[in-house]
Amino acid sequence: MPLSTRRAFVSSNGPRPTTTAMASALPRCTSVRLPAAVATVTVLLLMSVTTVQSSQGDKEPVYRDCVKQCVRTNCTGARLRGFQSAQPRYMALTGELLLLAGWTCRDDCRYQCMWTTVGLYQAEGYRVPQFHGKWPFARFLCFEEPASALASLLNGLACLLMLLRYRSMVPRQSPMYHTINAFSLKMDYFCATAVLLYSIYLCCVRTLGLRRPGVSSMVGVLLILLFTSHVSYLTFVRFDYGYNMAANASIGMVNLLWWLCWCWQNRRTLPYWWKCGLVVLLLHGLALLELLDFPPMLWVLDAHAVWHLSTIPVHFLFYSFLIDDSLYLLNTEKMGVKVE
């Protein structure tokens, strides 16, 4: 039986997210990625929140009819009050901490209807579709994508650990101390474009700014304007995933080539140059994992989570380079030697 002809069956037998039904499934949770929401929140990033484009799964009549029937049956009157009173406390607490609503009755309907639709696709031998711009994930506690959430948390802990080590080993008088501390605050996937642009600024300060502060200031202003234009286009003109990927790839290539050129020029004078070269090559190479867009294994582990997990060891090498370079700059400044 064709998938689209099952609308009546699913609509009349739509899942009801009652307490008993939901207890047999995974616990309710908010639909946001917790680590990303806890990350640095700025006005521009809040402005960049846009409606996710529709995907094949949520275009499917089976899914839409299922959601409509479920919401109409379970998300009004006494049934809705029952859902709200039965929602676990940790769900409500999560919403309060993040200034967001908890997992709503409509969200539960979408979640259950998503799996109903996935089951029909698999039964008929079709490839699992995406829903609302992302793959189906099995939620766990307060995490919609548990593997990505765990990987993001581990990345954050690695950054924090190495930042504390950097601060303990490098005096505040080091020329790059404050620039590197500011950069560390952006080391999260919450906005890849901002991280890439700041990495270019960091490279500019290291290669030009120490001798020509005015140049690095001008580049910094230019990068801020570029970032503002990028976010404004995605927010107010068109949220284009292809454009966003192309823009990040282009910015990343500038970042890669600039750092590699600096490494090559200093390969004979700086014994730690290889750390910087290896870091940029690893980060840009591992970024290719993001292109491996596949349904999550066991409904938990997807390409984004694999990428996040693979970048954790890179942070230790990166900060090792930053420590070596900052101490080198401090020593050369004390000796009155010209910094290259």
Short mmCIF file of C-alpha atoms in Angstrom, two decimals:
data_model
loop_
_atom_site.label_atom_id
_atom_site.label_comp_id
_atom_site.label_asym_id
_atom_site.label_seq_id
_atom_site.Cartn_x
_atom_site.Cartn_y
_atom_site.Cartn_z
CA MET A 1 0.00 0.00 0.00
CA PRO A 2 1.51 3.40 -0.98
CA LEU A 3 2.63 5.54 1.92
CA SER A 4 0.28 8.42 1.14
CA THR A 5 -2.79 6.17 1.21
CA ARG A 6 -2.26 5.38 4.90
CA ARG A 7 -3.35 8.85 6.00
CA ALA A 8 -6.78 7.77 7.18
CA PHE A 9 -5.40 4.86 9.15
CA VAL A 10 -2.79 6.94 10.95
CA SER A 11 -5.17 9.86 11.51
CA SER A 12 -7.78 7.67 13.12
CA ASN A 13 -5.20 5.82 15.14
CA GLY A 14 -2.88 8.70 15.98
CA PRO A 15 -0.73 8.32 19.10
CA ARG A 16 -2.02 9.82 22.28
CA PRO A 17 0.72 11.25 24.47
CA THR A 18 -0.85 10.32 27.77
CA THR A 19 1.23 9.67 30.86
CA THR A 20 1.05 5.89 30.42
CA ALA A 21 2.01 5.97 26.76
CA MET A 22 4.87 8.36 27.25
CA ALA A 23 6.20 6.41 30.22
CA SER A 24 6.70 3.42 27.95
CA ALA A 25 8.72 5.56 25.57
CA LEU A 26 11.68 7.78 26.33
CA PRO A 27 11.19 10.60 28.88
CA ARG A 28 9.98 13.98 27.74
CA CYS A 29 12.44 16.80 27.35
CA THR A 30 12.88 20.16 25.76
CA SER A 31 13.46 20.28 22.05
CA VAL A 32 16.58 22.44 22.32
CA ARG A 33 20.14 21.22 22.46
CA LEU A 34 21.09 21.91 26.04
CA PRO A 35 24.82 22.52 25.65
CA ALA A 36 24.25 24.85 22.70
CA ALA A 37 21.62 26.84 24.58
CA VAL A 38 23.90 27.23 27.59
CA ALA A 39 26.70 28.53 25.34
CA THR A 40 27.52 32.22 24.93
CA VAL A 41 24.31 34.03 23.97
CA THR A 42 24.61 37.34 22.19
CA VAL A 43 22.07 39.65 20.66
CA LEU A 44 23.15 38.77 17.15
CA LEU A 45 22.83 35.06 17.80
CA LEU A 46 19.38 35.50 19.26
CA MET A 47 18.40 37.49 16.18
CA SER A 48 19.65 34.69 13.97
CA VAL A 49 17.03 32.22 15.20
CA THR A 50 14.89 31.36 12.17
CA THR A 51 12.15 28.98 11.26
CA VAL A 52 13.60 25.67 10.16
CA GLN A 53 12.82 24.76 6.56
CA SER A 54 10.49 21.85 6.00
CA SER A 55 11.86 18.42 5.14
CA GLN A 56 10.54 15.34 3.39
CA GLY A 57 9.23 13.75 6.57
CA ASP A 58 7.12 16.66 7.80
CA LYS A 59 5.77 17.22 4.27
CA GLU A 60 4.35 13.71 4.27
CA PRO A 61 0.52 13.72 4.53
CA VAL A 62 0.69 10.75 6.90
CA TYR A 63 2.76 12.78 9.35
CA ARG A 64 0.71 15.96 9.03
CA ASP A 65 -2.63 14.22 9.48
CA CYS A 66 -1.26 12.27 12.42
CA VAL A 67 -0.08 15.44 14.16
CA LYS A 68 -3.38 17.24 13.55
CA GLN A 69 -5.40 14.34 14.93
CA CYS A 70 -3.10 13.91 17.93
CA VAL A 71 -3.18 17.63 18.82
CA ARG A 72 -6.94 17.85 18.38
CA THR A 73 -7.47 14.78 20.58
CA ASN A 74 -4.87 15.26 23.30
CA CYS A 75 -3.77 18.91 23.52
CA THR A 76 -6.97 20.64 24.63
CA GLY A 77 -9.11 20.72 27.74
CA ALA A 78 -8.68 18.13 30.43
CA ARG A 79 -6.22 16.03 28.44
CA LEU A 80 -3.89 19.01 28.06
CA ARG A 81 -4.07 19.81 31.76
CA GLY A 82 -3.30 16.18 32.48
CA PHE A 83 -0.26 16.32 30.23
CA GLN A 84 1.03 19.47 31.90
CA SER A 85 0.56 18.14 35.41
CA ALA A 86 2.27 14.85 34.50
CA GLN A 87 5.30 16.51 32.92
CA PRO A 88 8.43 15.66 34.98
CA ARG A 89 9.81 18.40 37.19
CA TYR A 90 13.21 18.30 35.52
CA MET A 91 11.51 19.23 32.25
CA ALA A 92 9.90 22.31 33.74
CA LEU A 93 13.14 23.21 35.54
CA THR A 94 15.09 22.97 32.28
CA GLY A 95 12.69 25.35 30.63
CA GLU A 96 13.00 27.83 33.51
CA LEU A 97 16.79 27.71 33.50
CA LEU A 98 16.99 28.29 29.74
CA LEU A 99 14.13 30.81 29.69
CA LEU A 100 12.32 28.48 27.29
CA ALA A 101 9.16 26.44 27.33
CA GLY A 102 9.37 22.78 28.22
CA TRP A 103 8.47 19.92 25.93
CA THR A 104 4.91 20.77 24.88
CA CYS A 105 1.98 18.55 24.06
CA ARG A 106 2.37 19.45 20.38
CA ASP A 107 6.04 18.51 20.57
CA ASP A 108 5.07 15.10 21.95
CA CYS A 109 2.59 14.65 19.13
CA ARG A 110 5.26 15.50 16.58
CA TYR A 111 7.71 13.15 18.26
CA GLN A 112 5.30 10.21 18.29
CA CYS A 113 4.03 10.87 14.75
CA MET A 114 7.61 11.16 13.55
CA TRP A 115 8.33 7.62 14.68
CA THR A 116 5.05 6.40 13.22
CA THR A 117 6.07 7.85 9.86
CA VAL A 118 9.61 6.45 10.16
CA GLY A 119 8.14 3.00 10.79
CA LEU A 120 6.02 3.24 7.63
CA TYR A 121 9.00 4.36 5.56
CA GLN A 122 11.11 1.49 6.82
CA ALA A 123 8.33 -1.05 6.33
CA GLU A 124 8.08 -0.08 2.67
CA GLY A 125 11.83 -0.03 2.13
CA TYR A 126 12.27 3.73 1.81
CA ARG A 127 15.17 5.75 3.17
CA VAL A 128 14.49 7.35 6.56
CA PRO A 129 13.49 11.00 5.98
CA GLN A 130 14.37 14.13 7.93
CA PHE A 131 11.77 16.05 9.91
CA HIS A 132 11.87 19.84 10.31
CA GLY A 133 15.43 20.00 9.01
CA LYS A 134 16.99 17.20 11.04
CA TRP A 135 17.12 13.43 11.40
CA PRO A 136 14.95 11.52 13.87
CA PHE A 137 16.66 11.19 17.25
CA ALA A 138 15.70 9.20 20.32
CA ARG A 139 15.46 11.80 23.07
CA PHE A 140 16.90 11.14 26.49
CA LEU A 141 16.10 13.11 29.63
CA CYS A 142 16.68 16.78 28.76
CA PHE A 143 18.53 16.08 25.53
CA GLU A 144 16.98 15.86 22.11
CA GLU A 145 20.26 14.71 20.57
CA PRO A 146 22.10 12.96 23.44
CA ALA A 147 25.31 12.04 21.59
CA SER A 148 25.82 15.56 20.26
CA ALA A 149 25.00 16.99 23.69
CA LEU A 150 27.57 14.74 25.38
CA ALA A 151 30.18 15.49 22.73
CA SER A 152 29.58 19.23 23.08
CA LEU A 153 29.90 18.98 26.85
CA LEU A 154 33.19 17.09 26.55
CA ASN A 155 34.47 19.68 24.08
CA GLY A 156 33.56 22.43 26.51
CA LEU A 157 35.31 20.66 29.38
CA ALA A 158 38.43 20.14 27.26
CA CYS A 159 38.49 23.85 26.35
CA LEU A 160 37.95 24.88 29.96
CA LEU A 161 40.67 22.55 31.25
CA MET A 162 43.21 23.80 28.72
CA LEU A 163 42.22 27.43 29.21
CA LEU A 164 42.86 27.08 32.95
CA ARG A 165 46.21 25.50 32.15
CA TYR A 166 47.01 28.35 29.77
CA ARG A 167 46.21 30.94 32.42
CA SER A 168 48.31 29.13 35.00
CA MET A 169 51.37 28.90 32.74
CA VAL A 170 51.25 32.16 30.77
CA PRO A 171 51.64 35.54 32.54
CA ARG A 172 49.10 38.23 31.77
CA GLN A 173 51.88 40.36 30.33
CA SER A 174 52.17 38.10 27.29
CA PRO A 175 51.18 40.07 24.14
CA MET A 176 48.57 37.51 23.02
CA TYR A 177 47.14 36.71 26.47
CA HIS A 178 43.89 38.68 26.28
CA THR A 179 43.26 37.89 22.59
CA ILE A 180 43.54 34.16 23.26
CA ASN A 181 41.28 34.37 26.31
CA ALA A 182 38.61 36.08 24.22
CA PHE A 183 38.98 33.47 21.50
CA SER A 184 38.47 30.66 24.02
CA LEU A 185 35.03 32.03 24.86
CA LYS A 186 33.93 31.31 21.26
CA MET A 187 35.18 27.73 21.09
CA ASP A 188 31.76 26.13 20.62
CA TYR A 189 29.74 24.92 17.62
CA PHE A 190 26.94 27.35 18.50
CA CYS A 191 28.20 29.68 15.77
CA ALA A 192 30.89 28.20 13.54
CA THR A 193 31.10 31.38 11.47
CA ALA A 194 32.02 33.50 14.50
CA VAL A 195 34.73 31.02 15.54
CA LEU A 196 36.25 30.95 12.05
CA LEU A 197 36.22 34.74 11.74
CA TYR A 198 37.79 35.17 15.16
CA SER A 199 40.43 32.59 14.25
CA ILE A 200 41.29 34.76 11.25
CA TYR A 201 41.50 37.77 13.56
CA LEU A 202 43.73 35.80 15.93
CA CYS A 203 46.01 34.93 13.03
CA CYS A 204 46.02 38.56 11.91
CA VAL A 205 47.01 39.79 15.36
CA ARG A 206 49.76 37.17 15.57
CA THR A 207 51.21 37.86 12.13
CA LEU A 208 50.61 41.60 11.70
CA GLY A 209 48.99 43.15 14.74
CA LEU A 210 51.96 42.92 17.09
CA ARG A 211 53.92 45.18 14.75
CA ARG A 212 51.02 47.06 13.17
CA PRO A 213 48.14 47.34 15.68
CA GLY A 214 46.20 49.59 13.33
CA VAL A 215 46.06 46.88 10.68
CA SER A 216 44.62 44.29 13.05
CA SER A 217 42.03 46.81 14.26
CA MET A 218 40.91 47.50 10.69
CA VAL A 219 40.71 43.78 9.95
CA GLY A 220 38.71 43.28 13.13
CA VAL A 221 36.15 45.91 12.07
CA LEU A 222 35.93 44.33 8.61
CA LEU A 223 35.32 40.88 10.10
CA ILE A 224 32.58 42.23 12.38
CA LEU A 225 30.86 43.82 9.39
CA LEU A 226 31.19 40.56 7.46
CA PHE A 227 29.68 38.57 10.32
CA THR A 228 26.82 41.05 10.74
CA SER A 229 26.04 40.93 7.01
CA HIS A 230 26.14 37.13 7.03
CA VAL A 231 23.75 36.83 9.98
CA SER A 232 21.46 39.54 8.61
CA TYR A 233 21.15 37.78 5.26
CA LEU A 234 20.28 34.46 6.89
CA THR A 235 17.83 36.16 9.25
CA PHE A 236 16.01 38.74 7.17
CA VAL A 237 16.54 37.72 3.54
CA ARG A 238 16.78 33.96 3.21
CA PHE A 239 17.87 31.12 5.46
CA ASP A 240 19.92 29.26 2.85
CA TYR A 241 21.77 26.20 4.18
CA GLY A 242 23.83 25.89 0.99
CA TYR A 243 24.94 29.51 1.16
CA ASN A 244 25.83 29.14 4.84
CA MET A 245 27.95 26.06 4.13
CA ALA A 246 29.68 27.78 1.18
CA ALA A 247 30.38 30.90 3.25
CA ASN A 248 31.86 28.89 6.12
CA ALA A 249 33.95 26.83 3.67
CA SER A 250 35.33 29.99 2.06
CA ILE A 251 36.12 31.62 5.40
CA GLY A 252 37.67 28.37 6.60
CA MET A 253 39.93 28.22 3.54
CA VAL A 254 41.23 31.74 4.23
CA ASN A 255 41.86 30.74 7.85
CA LEU A 256 43.61 27.53 6.81
CA LEU A 257 45.91 29.10 4.21
CA TRP A 258 46.86 32.07 6.40
CA TRP A 259 47.87 29.89 9.34
CA LEU A 260 49.73 27.41 7.09
CA CYS A 261 51.67 30.26 5.48
CA TRP A 262 52.68 31.52 8.92
CA CYS A 263 53.76 28.00 9.94
CA TRP A 264 55.86 27.59 6.79
CA GLN A 265 57.57 30.94 7.25
CA ASN A 266 58.48 30.15 10.86
CA ARG A 267 59.33 26.46 10.51
CA ARG A 268 63.08 27.11 11.05
CA THR A 269 62.80 29.56 13.94
CA LEU A 270 59.89 28.16 16.01
CA PRO A 271 60.32 24.53 17.11
CA TYR A 272 56.61 24.26 17.94
CA TRP A 273 55.34 25.44 14.53
CA TRP A 274 54.21 21.91 13.63
CA LYS A 275 51.59 21.97 16.39
CA CYS A 276 49.78 24.87 14.73
CA GLY A 277 50.02 23.30 11.27
CA LEU A 278 48.73 19.95 12.48
CA VAL A 279 45.84 21.57 14.38
CA VAL A 280 44.51 23.55 11.41
CA LEU A 281 44.87 20.55 9.08
CA LEU A 282 43.08 18.27 11.54
CA LEU A 283 40.25 20.70 12.22
CA HIS A 284 39.57 21.36 8.54
CA GLY A 285 39.96 17.70 7.67
CA LEU A 286 37.61 16.57 10.42
CA ALA A 287 35.10 19.19 9.29
CA LEU A 288 34.50 16.98 6.26
CA LEU A 289 32.68 14.63 8.62
CA GLU A 290 29.85 17.16 8.64
CA LEU A 291 29.29 16.34 4.96
CA LEU A 292 28.56 12.70 5.83
CA ASP A 293 24.86 13.29 6.30
CA PHE A 294 23.40 9.95 7.39
CA PRO A 295 20.56 8.85 9.67
CA PRO A 296 21.83 8.51 13.25
CA MET A 297 23.08 5.08 14.22
CA LEU A 298 20.84 3.60 16.90
CA TRP A 299 18.92 6.90 16.53
CA VAL A 300 21.62 8.59 18.62
CA LEU A 301 24.98 8.94 16.83
CA ASP A 302 25.06 11.10 13.69
CA ALA A 303 27.80 12.83 11.66
CA HIS A 304 27.64 15.96 13.78
CA ALA A 305 28.20 13.99 16.97
CA VAL A 306 31.08 12.05 15.39
CA TRP A 307 32.69 15.33 14.34
CA HIS A 308 32.34 16.78 17.82
CA LEU A 309 33.83 13.70 19.46
CA SER A 310 36.76 13.63 17.03
CA THR A 311 37.75 17.24 17.77
CA ILE A 312 38.16 16.75 21.52
CA PRO A 313 41.86 15.65 21.39
CA VAL A 314 42.69 18.55 19.04
CA HIS A 315 42.01 21.08 21.80
CA PHE A 316 44.93 19.76 23.87
CA LEU A 317 47.36 20.14 20.98
CA PHE A 318 45.98 23.57 20.08
CA TYR A 319 46.40 24.98 23.57
CA SER A 320 49.86 23.43 23.79
CA PHE A 321 50.75 25.54 20.76
CA LEU A 322 49.17 28.65 22.28
CA ILE A 323 51.12 28.20 25.52
CA ASP A 324 54.42 27.71 23.68
CA ASP A 325 53.81 30.69 21.41
CA SER A 326 52.67 33.02 24.20
CA LEU A 327 55.74 32.22 26.30
CA TYR A 328 57.94 32.74 23.26
CA LEU A 329 56.40 36.14 22.60
CA LEU A 330 56.81 37.15 26.24
CA ASN A 331 60.48 36.15 26.28
CA THR A 332 61.28 37.90 23.02
CA GLU A 333 59.53 41.04 24.25
CA LYS A 334 61.63 41.04 27.42
CA MET A 335 64.79 40.59 25.37
CA GLY A 336 63.78 43.36 22.97
CA VAL A 337 63.90 41.02 19.98
CA LYS A 338 61.74 41.81 16.94
CA VAL A 339 58.79 39.41 16.75
CA GLU A 340 58.13 37.71 13.41
#
